[in-house]
Amino acid sequence: MYHWSYELANTYGAIVFAVDYRVAPEHRFPVAVNDSYNAFKWVLENAGKMGGDTARIILSGASSGANLAAAVSLLAPKEALQKKIKMICLLCPAVANPVNSLYPSMTENATGYGLTKNAVLWATENYSSNFGVDSSDFRMFPILAKDFSGLPPAIIYTAEFDVLRDEGIAYAAKLKAAGVPVIARCFPGHLHTLMGIRNDAPEMKQIDKDMRQFIETYLPAH
């Protein structure tokens, strides 16, 4: 699933822009968010020169990349750009504060399943520039946003044995409650980002079915 962008390009004939945002700890929050949002605006202005269709934009990301994709979608309304995003795909998104997390999966899957709770805490500490301030900022933890209405249709995948499972499920529920069309699936027996999954696995076929359904519904051909 780390090659999801390549699969999107090959399967759906999409032009994929992979954002090389600056990373922590050398570049702490909100640098990665700003880089990602600026990259989104750059695509809007320049994708047409490369044969891209800026009327049919999909945001996607896995894990921390899904965090940034969610943050971009939440920032877009500030410049009335939310309608430019036709759908968003989040794989095992990191959207909540792990320091005070009450989600059961953060405890149930804390160790033994690849991504550990301590690793998430370490990443958060290294990402934050001033945690006492950052901890309430939706750009860092998208689930803390006040308003989810009008956001693009979303496909959100989680995995049973993942510390981030329940916050991804909760984020999908927030979107649904705000009237956003959502497909949310938790794949049983899998690890964070569906690590090690085969391209011909039933789960991949389900993902392809979901993607095609949303593309046909929300990104109709001209």
mmCIF file with all atom_site columns, C-alpha atoms in Angstrom:
data_model
loop_
_atom_site.group_PDB
_atom_site.id
_atom_site.type_symbol
_atom_site.label_atom_id
_atom_site.label_alt_id
_atom_site.label_comp_id
_atom_site.label_asym_id
_atom_site.label_entity_id
_atom_site.label_seq_id
_atom_site.pdbx_PDB_ins_code
_atom_site.Cartn_x
_atom_site.Cartn_y
_atom_site.Cartn_z
_atom_site.occupancy
_atom_site.B_iso_or_equiv
_atom_site.pdbx_formal_charge
_atom_site.auth_seq_id
_atom_site.auth_comp_id
_atom_site.auth_asym_id
_atom_site.auth_atom_id
_atom_site.pdbx_PDB_model_num
ATOM 1   C CA . MET A 1 1   ? 0.000   0.000  0.000   1.00 0.00 ? 1   MET A CA 1
ATOM 2   C CA . TYR A 1 2   ? 3.026   2.300  0.097   1.00 0.00 ? 2   TYR A CA 1
ATOM 3   C CA . HIS A 1 3   ? 2.733   2.402  -3.692  1.00 0.00 ? 3   HIS A CA 1
ATOM 4   C CA . TRP A 1 4   ? -0.889  3.532  -3.577  1.00 0.00 ? 4   TRP A CA 1
ATOM 5   C CA . SER A 1 5   ? -0.131  6.579  -5.727  1.00 0.00 ? 5   SER A CA 1
ATOM 6   C CA . TYR A 1 6   ? 1.351   4.388  -8.422  1.00 0.00 ? 6   TYR A CA 1
ATOM 7   C CA . GLU A 1 7   ? -1.684  2.136  -8.287  1.00 0.00 ? 7   GLU A CA 1
ATOM 8   C CA . LEU A 1 8   ? -3.958  5.167  -8.674  1.00 0.00 ? 8   LEU A CA 1
ATOM 9   C CA . ALA A 1 9   ? -2.001  6.273  -11.716 1.00 0.00 ? 9   ALA A CA 1
ATOM 10  C CA . ASN A 1 10  ? -1.915  2.857  -13.352 1.00 0.00 ? 10  ASN A CA 1
ATOM 11  C CA . THR A 1 11  ? -5.429  1.740  -12.491 1.00 0.00 ? 11  THR A CA 1
ATOM 12  C CA . TYR A 1 12  ? -7.396  4.941  -13.046 1.00 0.00 ? 12  TYR A CA 1
ATOM 13  C CA . GLY A 1 13  ? -5.259  6.768  -15.578 1.00 0.00 ? 13  GLY A CA 1
ATOM 14  C CA . ALA A 1 14  ? -4.587  9.547  -13.078 1.00 0.00 ? 14  ALA A CA 1
ATOM 15  C CA . ILE A 1 15  ? -1.752  12.045 -13.008 1.00 0.00 ? 15  ILE A CA 1
ATOM 16  C CA . VAL A 1 16  ? -0.286  11.790 -9.509  1.00 0.00 ? 16  VAL A CA 1
ATOM 17  C CA . PHE A 1 17  ? 1.571   14.561 -7.712  1.00 0.00 ? 17  PHE A CA 1
ATOM 18  C CA . ALA A 1 18  ? 3.547   13.189 -4.748  1.00 0.00 ? 18  ALA A CA 1
ATOM 19  C CA . VAL A 1 19  ? 4.344   16.036 -2.356  1.00 0.00 ? 19  VAL A CA 1
ATOM 20  C CA . ASP A 1 20  ? 7.903   16.188 -1.030  1.00 0.00 ? 20  ASP A CA 1
ATOM 21  C CA . TYR A 1 21  ? 7.045   18.177 2.084   1.00 0.00 ? 21  TYR A CA 1
ATOM 22  C CA . ARG A 1 22  ? 9.718   19.067 4.622   1.00 0.00 ? 22  ARG A CA 1
ATOM 23  C CA . VAL A 1 23  ? 9.869   16.731 7.598   1.00 0.00 ? 23  VAL A CA 1
ATOM 24  C CA . ALA A 1 24  ? 10.507  16.851 11.339  1.00 0.00 ? 24  ALA A CA 1
ATOM 25  C CA . PRO A 1 25  ? 12.447  17.233 13.497  1.00 0.00 ? 25  PRO A CA 1
ATOM 26  C CA . GLU A 1 26  ? 14.407  19.632 11.277  1.00 0.00 ? 26  GLU A CA 1
ATOM 27  C CA . HIS A 1 27  ? 11.145  21.196 10.127  1.00 0.00 ? 27  HIS A CA 1
ATOM 28  C CA . ARG A 1 28  ? 8.442   21.038 12.774  1.00 0.00 ? 28  ARG A CA 1
ATOM 29  C CA . PHE A 1 29  ? 4.717   21.773 12.703  1.00 0.00 ? 29  PHE A CA 1
ATOM 30  C CA . PRO A 1 30  ? 3.184   23.522 10.803  1.00 0.00 ? 30  PRO A CA 1
ATOM 31  C CA . VAL A 1 31  ? 5.825   23.339 8.052   1.00 0.00 ? 31  VAL A CA 1
ATOM 32  C CA . ALA A 1 32  ? 4.584   20.049 6.557   1.00 0.00 ? 32  ALA A CA 1
ATOM 33  C CA . VAL A 1 33  ? 0.974   21.290 6.595   1.00 0.00 ? 33  VAL A CA 1
ATOM 34  C CA . ASN A 1 34  ? 1.920   24.547 4.906   1.00 0.00 ? 34  ASN A CA 1
ATOM 35  C CA . ASP A 1 35  ? 4.033   22.732 2.310   1.00 0.00 ? 35  ASP A CA 1
ATOM 36  C CA . SER A 1 36  ? 1.175   20.345 1.553   1.00 0.00 ? 36  SER A CA 1
ATOM 37  C CA . TYR A 1 37  ? -1.414  23.097 1.266   1.00 0.00 ? 37  TYR A CA 1
ATOM 38  C CA . ASN A 1 38  ? 0.848   25.203 -0.946  1.00 0.00 ? 38  ASN A CA 1
ATOM 39  C CA . ALA A 1 39  ? 1.488   22.142 -3.103  1.00 0.00 ? 39  ALA A CA 1
ATOM 40  C CA . PHE A 1 40  ? -2.280  21.680 -3.468  1.00 0.00 ? 40  PHE A CA 1
ATOM 41  C CA . LYS A 1 41  ? -2.634  25.276 -4.657  1.00 0.00 ? 41  LYS A CA 1
ATOM 42  C CA . TRP A 1 42  ? 0.317   24.815 -7.010  1.00 0.00 ? 42  TRP A CA 1
ATOM 43  C CA . VAL A 1 43  ? -1.415  21.800 -8.566  1.00 0.00 ? 43  VAL A CA 1
ATOM 44  C CA . LEU A 1 44  ? -4.560  23.858 -9.073  1.00 0.00 ? 44  LEU A CA 1
ATOM 45  C CA . GLU A 1 45  ? -2.534  26.445 -10.977 1.00 0.00 ? 45  GLU A CA 1
ATOM 46  C CA . ASN A 1 46  ? -0.196  24.173 -12.917 1.00 0.00 ? 46  ASN A CA 1
ATOM 47  C CA . ALA A 1 47  ? -1.633  20.684 -13.401 1.00 0.00 ? 47  ALA A CA 1
ATOM 48  C CA . GLY A 1 48  ? -3.308  21.696 -16.649 1.00 0.00 ? 48  GLY A CA 1
ATOM 49  C CA . LYS A 1 49  ? 0.104   22.302 -18.201 1.00 0.00 ? 49  LYS A CA 1
ATOM 50  C CA . MET A 1 50  ? 0.889   18.612 -17.648 1.00 0.00 ? 50  MET A CA 1
ATOM 51  C CA . GLY A 1 51  ? -2.386  17.249 -18.947 1.00 0.00 ? 51  GLY A CA 1
ATOM 52  C CA . GLY A 1 52  ? -4.066  17.171 -15.571 1.00 0.00 ? 52  GLY A CA 1
ATOM 53  C CA . ASP A 1 53  ? -7.703  18.040 -14.978 1.00 0.00 ? 53  ASP A CA 1
ATOM 54  C CA . THR A 1 54  ? -8.044  20.390 -12.014 1.00 0.00 ? 54  THR A CA 1
ATOM 55  C CA . ALA A 1 55  ? -11.797 19.810 -11.982 1.00 0.00 ? 55  ALA A CA 1
ATOM 56  C CA . ARG A 1 56  ? -11.200 16.201 -10.900 1.00 0.00 ? 56  ARG A CA 1
ATOM 57  C CA . ILE A 1 57  ? -8.777  16.370 -7.971  1.00 0.00 ? 57  ILE A CA 1
ATOM 58  C CA . ILE A 1 58  ? -8.400  13.568 -5.413  1.00 0.00 ? 58  ILE A CA 1
ATOM 59  C CA . LEU A 1 59  ? -6.382  13.970 -2.213  1.00 0.00 ? 59  LEU A CA 1
ATOM 60  C CA . SER A 1 60  ? -4.911  10.794 -0.781  1.00 0.00 ? 60  SER A CA 1
ATOM 61  C CA . GLY A 1 61  ? -2.474  9.775  1.906   1.00 0.00 ? 61  GLY A CA 1
ATOM 62  C CA . ALA A 1 62  ? -1.492  7.039  4.311   1.00 0.00 ? 62  ALA A CA 1
ATOM 63  C CA . SER A 1 63  ? -0.753  7.410  8.030   1.00 0.00 ? 63  SER A CA 1
ATOM 64  C CA . SER A 1 64  ? 0.952   10.793 8.534   1.00 0.00 ? 64  SER A CA 1
ATOM 65  C CA . GLY A 1 65  ? 0.304   11.532 4.864   1.00 0.00 ? 65  GLY A CA 1
ATOM 66  C CA . ALA A 1 66  ? -3.394  10.995 5.542   1.00 0.00 ? 66  ALA A CA 1
ATOM 67  C CA . ASN A 1 67  ? -3.099  13.488 8.399   1.00 0.00 ? 67  ASN A CA 1
ATOM 68  C CA . LEU A 1 68  ? -1.793  16.077 5.941   1.00 0.00 ? 68  LEU A CA 1
ATOM 69  C CA . ALA A 1 69  ? -4.429  15.271 3.319   1.00 0.00 ? 69  ALA A CA 1
ATOM 70  C CA . ALA A 1 70  ? -7.138  15.735 5.944   1.00 0.00 ? 70  ALA A CA 1
ATOM 71  C CA . ALA A 1 71  ? -5.572  19.010 7.073   1.00 0.00 ? 71  ALA A CA 1
ATOM 72  C CA . VAL A 1 72  ? -5.470  20.321 3.506   1.00 0.00 ? 72  VAL A CA 1
ATOM 73  C CA . SER A 1 73  ? -9.140  19.515 3.023   1.00 0.00 ? 73  SER A CA 1
ATOM 74  C CA . LEU A 1 74  ? -9.963  21.420 6.218   1.00 0.00 ? 74  LEU A CA 1
ATOM 75  C CA . LEU A 1 75  ? -7.879  24.444 5.194   1.00 0.00 ? 75  LEU A CA 1
ATOM 76  C CA . ALA A 1 76  ? -9.331  24.653 1.685   1.00 0.00 ? 76  ALA A CA 1
ATOM 77  C CA . PRO A 1 77  ? -12.634 26.315 2.760   1.00 0.00 ? 77  PRO A CA 1
ATOM 78  C CA . LYS A 1 78  ? -10.697 29.320 4.111   1.00 0.00 ? 78  LYS A CA 1
ATOM 79  C CA . GLU A 1 79  ? -9.951  30.260 0.488   1.00 0.00 ? 79  GLU A CA 1
ATOM 80  C CA . ALA A 1 80  ? -13.170 28.797 -0.951  1.00 0.00 ? 80  ALA A CA 1
ATOM 81  C CA . LEU A 1 81  ? -11.195 25.979 -2.568  1.00 0.00 ? 81  LEU A CA 1
ATOM 82  C CA . GLN A 1 82  ? -13.003 23.031 -0.985  1.00 0.00 ? 82  GLN A CA 1
ATOM 83  C CA . LYS A 1 83  ? -15.086 22.355 -4.103  1.00 0.00 ? 83  LYS A CA 1
ATOM 84  C CA . LYS A 1 84  ? -11.882 21.852 -6.086  1.00 0.00 ? 84  LYS A CA 1
ATOM 85  C CA . ILE A 1 85  ? -11.336 18.619 -4.128  1.00 0.00 ? 85  ILE A CA 1
ATOM 86  C CA . LYS A 1 86  ? -13.739 16.004 -5.454  1.00 0.00 ? 86  LYS A CA 1
ATOM 87  C CA . MET A 1 87  ? -12.808 13.231 -3.039  1.00 0.00 ? 87  MET A CA 1
ATOM 88  C CA . ILE A 1 88  ? -10.282 12.271 -0.401  1.00 0.00 ? 88  ILE A CA 1
ATOM 89  C CA . CYS A 1 89  ? -8.814  8.850  0.395   1.00 0.00 ? 89  CYS A CA 1
ATOM 90  C CA . LEU A 1 90  ? -7.290  8.259  3.821   1.00 0.00 ? 90  LEU A CA 1
ATOM 91  C CA . LEU A 1 91  ? -5.479  5.037  4.728   1.00 0.00 ? 91  LEU A CA 1
ATOM 92  C CA . CYS A 1 92  ? -4.999  4.472  8.470   1.00 0.00 ? 92  CYS A CA 1
ATOM 93  C CA . PRO A 1 93  ? -5.014  8.215  9.187   1.00 0.00 ? 93  PRO A CA 1
ATOM 94  C CA . ALA A 1 94  ? -3.296  9.786  12.192  1.00 0.00 ? 94  ALA A CA 1
ATOM 95  C CA . VAL A 1 95  ? -5.842  12.442 13.152  1.00 0.00 ? 95  VAL A CA 1
ATOM 96  C CA . ALA A 1 96  ? -5.941  12.608 16.968  1.00 0.00 ? 96  ALA A CA 1
ATOM 97  C CA . ASN A 1 97  ? -3.640  13.505 19.852  1.00 0.00 ? 97  ASN A CA 1
ATOM 98  C CA . PRO A 1 98  ? -1.974  10.285 21.095  1.00 0.00 ? 98  PRO A CA 1
ATOM 99  C CA . VAL A 1 99  ? -0.852  11.859 24.374  1.00 0.00 ? 99  VAL A CA 1
ATOM 100 C CA . ASN A 1 100 ? -4.330  11.926 25.899  1.00 0.00 ? 100 ASN A CA 1
ATOM 101 C CA . SER A 1 101 ? -5.960  9.360  23.616  1.00 0.00 ? 101 SER A CA 1
ATOM 102 C CA . LEU A 1 102 ? -8.919  7.452  25.018  1.00 0.00 ? 102 LEU A CA 1
ATOM 103 C CA . TYR A 1 103 ? -9.338  5.291  21.925  1.00 0.00 ? 103 TYR A CA 1
ATOM 104 C CA . PRO A 1 104 ? -9.190  1.581  22.875  1.00 0.00 ? 104 PRO A CA 1
ATOM 105 C CA . SER A 1 105 ? -6.966  0.655  19.929  1.00 0.00 ? 105 SER A CA 1
ATOM 106 C CA . MET A 1 106 ? -4.183  2.875  21.288  1.00 0.00 ? 106 MET A CA 1
ATOM 107 C CA . THR A 1 107 ? -3.978  0.530  24.276  1.00 0.00 ? 107 THR A CA 1
ATOM 108 C CA . GLU A 1 108 ? -5.072  -2.747 22.699  1.00 0.00 ? 108 GLU A CA 1
ATOM 109 C CA . ASN A 1 109 ? -2.531  -2.492 19.873  1.00 0.00 ? 109 ASN A CA 1
ATOM 110 C CA . ALA A 1 110 ? 0.159   -0.560 21.755  1.00 0.00 ? 110 ALA A CA 1
ATOM 111 C CA . THR A 1 111 ? 2.851   -3.166 21.074  1.00 0.00 ? 111 THR A CA 1
ATOM 112 C CA . GLY A 1 112 ? 3.389   -6.208 18.907  1.00 0.00 ? 112 GLY A CA 1
ATOM 113 C CA . TYR A 1 113 ? 1.779   -5.038 15.681  1.00 0.00 ? 113 TYR A CA 1
ATOM 114 C CA . GLY A 1 114 ? 4.458   -3.011 13.917  1.00 0.00 ? 114 GLY A CA 1
ATOM 115 C CA . LEU A 1 115 ? 3.521   0.601  14.660  1.00 0.00 ? 115 LEU A CA 1
ATOM 116 C CA . THR A 1 116 ? 3.589   1.029  18.446  1.00 0.00 ? 116 THR A CA 1
ATOM 117 C CA . LYS A 1 117 ? 2.037   3.594  20.747  1.00 0.00 ? 117 LYS A CA 1
ATOM 118 C CA . ASN A 1 118 ? 5.506   4.730  21.803  1.00 0.00 ? 118 ASN A CA 1
ATOM 119 C CA . ALA A 1 119 ? 6.470   5.275  18.171  1.00 0.00 ? 119 ALA A CA 1
ATOM 120 C CA . VAL A 1 120 ? 3.386   7.441  17.641  1.00 0.00 ? 120 VAL A CA 1
ATOM 121 C CA . LEU A 1 121 ? 4.182   9.449  20.768  1.00 0.00 ? 121 LEU A CA 1
ATOM 122 C CA . TRP A 1 122 ? 7.801   9.876  19.660  1.00 0.00 ? 122 TRP A CA 1
ATOM 123 C CA . ALA A 1 123 ? 6.732   11.042 16.203  1.00 0.00 ? 123 ALA A CA 1
ATOM 124 C CA . THR A 1 124 ? 4.259   13.508 17.695  1.00 0.00 ? 124 THR A CA 1
ATOM 125 C CA . GLU A 1 125 ? 6.863   14.915 20.075  1.00 0.00 ? 125 GLU A CA 1
ATOM 126 C CA . ASN A 1 126 ? 9.343   15.385 17.232  1.00 0.00 ? 126 ASN A CA 1
ATOM 127 C CA . TYR A 1 127 ? 6.724   16.911 14.931  1.00 0.00 ? 127 TYR A CA 1
ATOM 128 C CA . SER A 1 128 ? 5.389   19.444 17.418  1.00 0.00 ? 128 SER A CA 1
ATOM 129 C CA . SER A 1 129 ? 7.085   22.818 17.710  1.00 0.00 ? 129 SER A CA 1
ATOM 130 C CA . ASN A 1 130 ? 5.389   23.683 21.012  1.00 0.00 ? 130 ASN A CA 1
ATOM 131 C CA . PHE A 1 131 ? 3.154   20.877 22.147  1.00 0.00 ? 131 PHE A CA 1
ATOM 132 C CA . GLY A 1 132 ? 1.297   22.886 24.764  1.00 0.00 ? 132 GLY A CA 1
ATOM 133 C CA . VAL A 1 133 ? 0.105   25.158 21.959  1.00 0.00 ? 133 VAL A CA 1
ATOM 134 C CA . ASP A 1 134 ? -0.046  22.714 19.053  1.00 0.00 ? 134 ASP A CA 1
ATOM 135 C CA . SER A 1 135 ? -2.139  20.131 20.882  1.00 0.00 ? 135 SER A CA 1
ATOM 136 C CA . SER A 1 136 ? -5.427  21.927 20.213  1.00 0.00 ? 136 SER A CA 1
ATOM 137 C CA . ASP A 1 137 ? -4.686  22.860 16.587  1.00 0.00 ? 137 ASP A CA 1
ATOM 138 C CA . PHE A 1 138 ? -6.818  21.041 13.995  1.00 0.00 ? 138 PHE A CA 1
ATOM 139 C CA . ARG A 1 139 ? -4.001  21.375 11.472  1.00 0.00 ? 139 ARG A CA 1
ATOM 140 C CA . MET A 1 140 ? -2.024  18.988 13.657  1.00 0.00 ? 140 MET A CA 1
ATOM 141 C CA . PHE A 1 141 ? -4.954  16.850 14.806  1.00 0.00 ? 141 PHE A CA 1
ATOM 142 C CA . PRO A 1 142 ? -7.729  17.155 12.166  1.00 0.00 ? 142 PRO A CA 1
ATOM 143 C CA . ILE A 1 143 ? -10.347 15.470 14.341  1.00 0.00 ? 143 ILE A CA 1
ATOM 144 C CA . LEU A 1 144 ? -10.347 18.627 16.501  1.00 0.00 ? 144 LEU A CA 1
ATOM 145 C CA . ALA A 1 145 ? -11.776 20.781 13.694  1.00 0.00 ? 145 ALA A CA 1
ATOM 146 C CA . LYS A 1 146 ? -14.965 22.648 14.620  1.00 0.00 ? 146 LYS A CA 1
ATOM 147 C CA . ASP A 1 147 ? -16.723 22.268 11.271  1.00 0.00 ? 147 ASP A CA 1
ATOM 148 C CA . PHE A 1 148 ? -16.655 19.304 8.877   1.00 0.00 ? 148 PHE A CA 1
ATOM 149 C CA . SER A 1 149 ? -19.589 20.380 6.741   1.00 0.00 ? 149 SER A CA 1
ATOM 150 C CA . GLY A 1 150 ? -19.030 20.778 3.019   1.00 0.00 ? 150 GLY A CA 1
ATOM 151 C CA . LEU A 1 151 ? -15.867 18.683 2.970   1.00 0.00 ? 151 LEU A CA 1
ATOM 152 C CA . PRO A 1 152 ? -15.239 16.379 -0.006  1.00 0.00 ? 152 PRO A CA 1
ATOM 153 C CA . PRO A 1 153 ? -16.572 12.807 -0.109  1.00 0.00 ? 153 PRO A CA 1
ATOM 154 C CA . ALA A 1 154 ? -14.185 10.552 1.769   1.00 0.00 ? 154 ALA A CA 1
ATOM 155 C CA . ILE A 1 155 ? -12.988 6.966  1.694   1.00 0.00 ? 155 ILE A CA 1
ATOM 156 C CA . ILE A 1 156 ? -11.361 5.998  4.988   1.00 0.00 ? 156 ILE A CA 1
ATOM 157 C CA . TYR A 1 157 ? -9.668  2.661  5.627   1.00 0.00 ? 157 TYR A CA 1
ATOM 158 C CA . THR A 1 158 ? -8.479  1.368  8.974   1.00 0.00 ? 158 THR A CA 1
ATOM 159 C CA . ALA A 1 159 ? -6.886  -1.885 10.108  1.00 0.00 ? 159 ALA A CA 1
ATOM 160 C CA . GLU A 1 160 ? -7.860  -4.100 13.037  1.00 0.00 ? 160 GLU A CA 1
ATOM 161 C CA . PHE A 1 161 ? -4.382  -4.363 14.577  1.00 0.00 ? 161 PHE A CA 1
ATOM 162 C CA . ASP A 1 162 ? -3.387  -0.713 14.351  1.00 0.00 ? 162 ASP A CA 1
ATOM 163 C CA . VAL A 1 163 ? -2.991  1.794  17.175  1.00 0.00 ? 163 VAL A CA 1
ATOM 164 C CA . LEU A 1 164 ? -4.653  4.387  14.914  1.00 0.00 ? 164 LEU A CA 1
ATOM 165 C CA . ARG A 1 165 ? -7.699  2.231  14.138  1.00 0.00 ? 165 ARG A CA 1
ATOM 166 C CA . ASP A 1 166 ? -10.261 3.896  16.384  1.00 0.00 ? 166 ASP A CA 1
ATOM 167 C CA . GLU A 1 167 ? -9.329  7.495  15.643  1.00 0.00 ? 167 GLU A CA 1
ATOM 168 C CA . GLY A 1 168 ? -9.727  6.767  11.919  1.00 0.00 ? 168 GLY A CA 1
ATOM 169 C CA . ILE A 1 169 ? -13.151 5.279  12.603  1.00 0.00 ? 169 ILE A CA 1
ATOM 170 C CA . ALA A 1 170 ? -14.041 8.298  14.760  1.00 0.00 ? 170 ALA A CA 1
ATOM 171 C CA . TYR A 1 171 ? -12.933 10.706 12.037  1.00 0.00 ? 171 TYR A CA 1
ATOM 172 C CA . ALA A 1 172 ? -15.168 8.941  9.525   1.00 0.00 ? 172 ALA A CA 1
ATOM 173 C CA . ALA A 1 173 ? -18.057 9.256  11.992  1.00 0.00 ? 173 ALA A CA 1
ATOM 174 C CA . LYS A 1 174 ? -17.414 13.008 12.354  1.00 0.00 ? 174 LYS A CA 1
ATOM 175 C CA . LEU A 1 175 ? -17.592 13.446 8.589   1.00 0.00 ? 175 LEU A CA 1
ATOM 176 C CA . LYS A 1 176 ? -20.762 11.382 8.320   1.00 0.00 ? 176 LYS A CA 1
ATOM 177 C CA . ALA A 1 177 ? -22.411 13.382 11.109  1.00 0.00 ? 177 ALA A CA 1
ATOM 178 C CA . ALA A 1 178 ? -21.648 16.556 9.125   1.00 0.00 ? 178 ALA A CA 1
ATOM 179 C CA . GLY A 1 179 ? -23.382 15.151 6.053   1.00 0.00 ? 179 GLY A CA 1
ATOM 180 C CA . VAL A 1 180 ? -20.233 14.224 4.134   1.00 0.00 ? 180 VAL A CA 1
ATOM 181 C CA . PRO A 1 181 ? -20.540 11.093 1.936   1.00 0.00 ? 181 PRO A CA 1
ATOM 182 C CA . VAL A 1 182 ? -18.209 8.500  3.453   1.00 0.00 ? 182 VAL A CA 1
ATOM 183 C CA . ILE A 1 183 ? -17.127 4.936  2.816   1.00 0.00 ? 183 ILE A CA 1
ATOM 184 C CA . ALA A 1 184 ? -15.423 3.651  5.975   1.00 0.00 ? 184 ALA A CA 1
ATOM 185 C CA . ARG A 1 185 ? -14.003 0.147  6.289   1.00 0.00 ? 185 ARG A CA 1
ATOM 186 C CA . CYS A 1 186 ? -11.899 -1.530 8.946   1.00 0.00 ? 186 CYS A CA 1
ATOM 187 C CA . PHE A 1 187 ? -10.064 -4.510 7.507   1.00 0.00 ? 187 PHE A CA 1
ATOM 188 C CA . PRO A 1 188 ? -9.877  -7.393 10.004  1.00 0.00 ? 188 PRO A CA 1
ATOM 189 C CA . GLY A 1 189 ? -6.573  -9.104 10.614  1.00 0.00 ? 189 GLY A CA 1
ATOM 190 C CA . HIS A 1 190 ? -4.445  -6.333 9.135   1.00 0.00 ? 190 HIS A CA 1
ATOM 191 C CA . LEU A 1 191 ? -1.677  -4.047 10.375  1.00 0.00 ? 191 LEU A CA 1
ATOM 192 C CA . HIS A 1 192 ? -1.087  -0.323 9.983   1.00 0.00 ? 192 HIS A CA 1
ATOM 193 C CA . THR A 1 193 ? -1.389  0.772  6.318   1.00 0.00 ? 193 THR A CA 1
ATOM 194 C CA . LEU A 1 194 ? -2.311  -2.845 5.429   1.00 0.00 ? 194 LEU A CA 1
ATOM 195 C CA . MET A 1 195 ? 1.392   -3.603 5.430   1.00 0.00 ? 195 MET A CA 1
ATOM 196 C CA . GLY A 1 196 ? 2.367   -6.686 3.455   1.00 0.00 ? 196 GLY A CA 1
ATOM 197 C CA . ILE A 1 197 ? -0.941  -7.046 1.637   1.00 0.00 ? 197 ILE A CA 1
ATOM 198 C CA . ARG A 1 198 ? -0.872  -8.633 -1.821  1.00 0.00 ? 198 ARG A CA 1
ATOM 199 C CA . ASN A 1 199 ? -2.118  -6.665 -4.809  1.00 0.00 ? 199 ASN A CA 1
ATOM 200 C CA . ASP A 1 200 ? -4.573  -9.461 -5.625  1.00 0.00 ? 200 ASP A CA 1
ATOM 201 C CA . ALA A 1 201 ? -5.971  -9.749 -2.081  1.00 0.00 ? 201 ALA A CA 1
ATOM 202 C CA . PRO A 1 202 ? -9.757  -9.460 -1.568  1.00 0.00 ? 202 PRO A CA 1
ATOM 203 C CA . GLU A 1 203 ? -9.218  -6.251 0.382   1.00 0.00 ? 203 GLU A CA 1
ATOM 204 C CA . MET A 1 204 ? -7.497  -4.673 -2.622  1.00 0.00 ? 204 MET A CA 1
ATOM 205 C CA . LYS A 1 205 ? -10.420 -5.679 -4.813  1.00 0.00 ? 205 LYS A CA 1
ATOM 206 C CA . GLN A 1 206 ? -12.771 -4.008 -2.337  1.00 0.00 ? 206 GLN A CA 1
ATOM 207 C CA . ILE A 1 207 ? -10.644 -0.854 -2.386  1.00 0.00 ? 207 ILE A CA 1
ATOM 208 C CA . ASP A 1 208 ? -10.751 -0.820 -6.171  1.00 0.00 ? 208 ASP A CA 1
ATOM 209 C CA . LYS A 1 209 ? -14.541 -1.241 -6.083  1.00 0.00 ? 209 LYS A CA 1
ATOM 210 C CA . ASP A 1 210 ? -14.904 1.635  -3.612  1.00 0.00 ? 210 ASP A CA 1
ATOM 211 C CA . MET A 1 211 ? -12.620 3.885  -5.631  1.00 0.00 ? 211 MET A CA 1
ATOM 212 C CA . ARG A 1 212 ? -14.456 3.216  -8.860  1.00 0.00 ? 212 ARG A CA 1
ATOM 213 C CA . GLN A 1 213 ? -17.805 3.847  -7.190  1.00 0.00 ? 213 GLN A CA 1
ATOM 214 C CA . PHE A 1 214 ? -16.716 7.226  -5.859  1.00 0.00 ? 214 PHE A CA 1
ATOM 215 C CA . ILE A 1 215 ? -14.914 8.233  -9.068  1.00 0.00 ? 215 ILE A CA 1
ATOM 216 C CA . GLU A 1 216 ? -17.978 7.444  -11.139 1.00 0.00 ? 216 GLU A CA 1
ATOM 217 C CA . THR A 1 217 ? -20.210 9.338  -8.700  1.00 0.00 ? 217 THR A CA 1
ATOM 218 C CA . TYR A 1 218 ? -18.124 12.380 -7.831  1.00 0.00 ? 218 TYR A CA 1
ATOM 219 C CA . LEU A 1 219 ? -15.624 12.668 -10.703 1.00 0.00 ? 219 LEU A CA 1
ATOM 220 C CA . PRO A 1 220 ? -17.748 12.024 -13.794 1.00 0.00 ? 220 PRO A CA 1
ATOM 221 C CA . ALA A 1 221 ? -15.951 12.243 -17.113 1.00 0.00 ? 221 ALA A CA 1
ATOM 222 C CA . HIS A 1 222 ? -16.531 15.461 -19.058 1.00 0.00 ? 222 HIS A CA 1
#
